[in-house]
């Protein structure tokens, strides 16, 4: 049965040999990506979920009996709580960062840099600059090492 290519490698043309070598050296591609509507399955997480389901069958049955709207509301509420927690953390850390800035000589440098930014970016940039200054200061202290008298 003819395949369009001579059966013996000795009869192949140079272009056929190049084509074969090229295909052999190309990295193997993974399976086609799932469509955008299909979620990607993480095997490690799926294993954890399956173990939880096996250990908590009553809870799983409770969730199955809930109306879909109730389950959606629970998921949305979880996202809202995460966003609120993130905001509380940001506010608490920003208070601590501002307190550090009051005791530092870098305050004027940061104020000058922030003044050059658009108004909507100033608050976030200020906090990021303070964090970076603290990290630099801590790194300098670690790199210089403890002072040892000789």
CSV table of C-alpha atoms in Angstrom, one decimal, residues 9-148:
chain,number,residue,atom,x,y,z
A,9,UNK,CA,15.0,5.6,3.8
A,10,UNK,CA,17.7,5.4,1.1
A,11,UNK,CA,15.1,6.5,-1.5
A,12,UNK,CA,13.9,9.6,0.5
A,13,UNK,CA,14.7,13.0,-0.9
A,14,UNK,CA,16.7,15.5,1.0
A,15,UNK,CA,13.6,17.6,1.7
A,16,UNK,CA,11.8,14.5,3.1
A,17,UNK,CA,14.7,13.7,5.4
A,18,UNK,CA,14.8,17.3,6.6
A,19,UNK,CA,11.1,17.3,7.2
A,20,UNK,CA,11.3,14.0,9.2
A,21,UNK,CA,14.2,15.3,11.3
A,22,UNK,CA,12.4,18.6,11.9
A,23,UNK,CA,9.4,16.8,13.2
A,24,UNK,CA,11.5,14.6,15.4
A,25,UNK,CA,13.2,17.5,17.0
A,26,UNK,CA,10.1,19.6,17.7
A,27,UNK,CA,8.9,19.5,21.3
A,28,UNK,CA,5.8,17.4,21.8
A,29,UNK,CA,2.8,19.6,22.4
A,30,UNK,CA,0.4,18.9,25.2
A,31,UNK,CA,-3.1,17.9,24.4
A,32,UNK,CA,-5.2,20.6,22.9
A,33,UNK,CA,-6.2,23.3,25.4
A,34,UNK,CA,-9.6,23.0,26.8
A,35,UNK,CA,-12.1,25.5,25.5
A,36,UNK,CA,-12.5,28.7,27.5
A,37,UNK,CA,-15.8,27.4,29.0
A,38,UNK,CA,-14.2,24.3,30.4
A,39,UNK,CA,-12.2,24.7,33.6
A,40,UNK,CA,-8.7,23.3,33.8
A,41,UNK,CA,-8.5,20.4,36.3
A,42,UNK,CA,-5.6,20.5,38.8
A,43,UNK,CA,-5.1,16.8,39.8
A,44,UNK,CA,-3.6,17.7,43.2
A,45,UNK,CA,-6.6,19.8,44.1
A,46,UNK,CA,-9.0,17.3,42.7
A,47,UNK,CA,-7.5,14.6,44.9
A,48,UNK,CA,-7.9,16.8,48.0
A,49,UNK,CA,-11.6,17.5,47.1
A,50,UNK,CA,-12.2,13.8,46.6
A,51,UNK,CA,-10.6,13.0,49.9
A,52,UNK,CA,-12.8,15.6,51.6
A,53,UNK,CA,-15.9,14.3,50.0
A,54,UNK,CA,-15.1,10.8,51.2
A,55,UNK,CA,-14.5,12.0,54.8
A,56,UNK,CA,-17.6,14.3,54.8
A,57,UNK,CA,-20.5,12.6,53.0
A,58,UNK,CA,-23.2,14.3,55.1
A,59,UNK,CA,-21.8,17.8,54.1
A,60,UNK,CA,-21.6,16.8,50.5
A,61,UNK,CA,-25.2,15.6,50.6
A,62,UNK,CA,-26.3,18.9,52.3
A,63,UNK,CA,-24.6,20.8,49.5
A,64,UNK,CA,-26.3,18.7,46.8
A,65,UNK,CA,-29.7,19.5,48.3
A,66,UNK,CA,-29.2,23.2,48.4
A,67,UNK,CA,-30.8,25.2,45.5
A,68,UNK,CA,-28.3,26.5,42.9
A,69,UNK,CA,-29.0,30.1,43.8
A,70,UNK,CA,-28.0,29.4,47.4
A,71,UNK,CA,-24.7,27.8,46.4
A,72,UNK,CA,-24.0,30.7,44.1
A,73,UNK,CA,-24.7,33.2,46.9
A,74,UNK,CA,-22.3,31.2,49.2
A,75,UNK,CA,-19.5,31.4,46.6
A,76,UNK,CA,-20.1,35.1,46.0
A,77,UNK,CA,-20.2,35.8,49.8
A,78,UNK,CA,-16.8,34.0,50.1
A,79,UNK,CA,-15.4,36.3,47.4
A,80,UNK,CA,-16.8,39.4,49.2
A,81,UNK,CA,-15.2,38.2,52.5
A,82,UNK,CA,-11.9,37.7,50.8
A,83,UNK,CA,-11.9,41.2,49.3
A,84,UNK,CA,-12.9,42.7,52.7
A,85,UNK,CA,-10.1,40.8,54.5
A,86,UNK,CA,-7.6,42.0,51.9
A,87,UNK,CA,-8.8,45.6,52.3
A,88,UNK,CA,-8.6,45.3,56.2
A,89,UNK,CA,-5.0,44.0,55.9
A,90,UNK,CA,-4.0,46.7,53.4
A,91,UNK,CA,-5.4,49.4,55.8
A,92,UNK,CA,-3.7,47.9,58.8
A,93,UNK,CA,-0.4,47.6,57.1
A,94,UNK,CA,-0.6,51.1,55.6
A,95,UNK,CA,-1.0,52.5,59.2
A,96,UNK,CA,2.1,50.6,60.3
A,97,UNK,CA,4.0,51.7,57.2
A,98,UNK,CA,3.0,55.4,57.7
A,99,UNK,CA,4.2,55.1,61.3
A,100,UNK,CA,7.6,53.8,60.2
A,101,UNK,CA,7.8,56.7,57.6
A,102,UNK,CA,7.4,59.3,60.4
A,103,UNK,CA,10.6,58.0,62.0
A,104,UNK,CA,12.6,57.7,58.8
A,105,UNK,CA,14.6,60.3,56.9
A,106,UNK,CA,13.4,58.9,53.6
A,107,UNK,CA,10.0,60.6,54.0
A,108,UNK,CA,10.9,63.7,52.0
A,109,UNK,CA,12.3,61.6,49.1
A,110,UNK,CA,9.1,59.5,48.9
A,111,UNK,CA,6.9,62.6,49.1
A,112,UNK,CA,8.8,64.2,46.2
A,113,UNK,CA,8.5,61.0,44.1
A,114,UNK,CA,4.8,60.6,44.8
A,115,UNK,CA,4.1,64.2,43.9
A,116,UNK,CA,5.2,63.5,40.3
A,117,UNK,CA,2.6,60.8,39.9
A,118,UNK,CA,-1.1,61.1,38.8
A,119,UNK,CA,-3.4,61.6,41.7
A,120,UNK,CA,-5.2,58.2,41.3
A,121,UNK,CA,-1.9,56.4,41.6
A,122,UNK,CA,-0.4,58.3,44.5
A,123,UNK,CA,-1.8,56.4,47.4
A,124,UNK,CA,-0.8,52.9,46.2
A,125,UNK,CA,2.6,54.1,45.0
A,126,UNK,CA,3.3,55.8,48.3
A,127,UNK,CA,2.6,52.5,50.2
A,128,UNK,CA,4.7,50.5,47.7
A,129,UNK,CA,7.6,53.0,48.0
A,130,UNK,CA,7.5,52.8,51.8
A,131,UNK,CA,7.5,49.0,51.6
A,132,UNK,CA,10.5,49.0,49.3
A,133,UNK,CA,12.4,51.4,51.5
A,134,UNK,CA,11.8,49.1,54.5
A,135,UNK,CA,12.9,46.1,52.6
A,136,UNK,CA,16.1,47.9,51.4
A,137,UNK,CA,16.8,49.0,54.9
A,138,UNK,CA,16.4,45.5,56.3
A,139,UNK,CA,18.5,44.0,53.5
A,140,UNK,CA,21.3,46.5,54.2
A,141,UNK,CA,21.3,45.6,57.8
A,142,UNK,CA,21.5,41.9,57.0
A,143,UNK,CA,24.2,42.4,54.4
A,144,UNK,CA,26.3,44.5,56.7
A,145,UNK,CA,26.1,41.8,59.4
A,146,UNK,CA,26.4,42.3,63.1
A,147,UNK,CA,29.2,44.6,64.4
A,148,UNK,CA,31.8,42.4,66.0
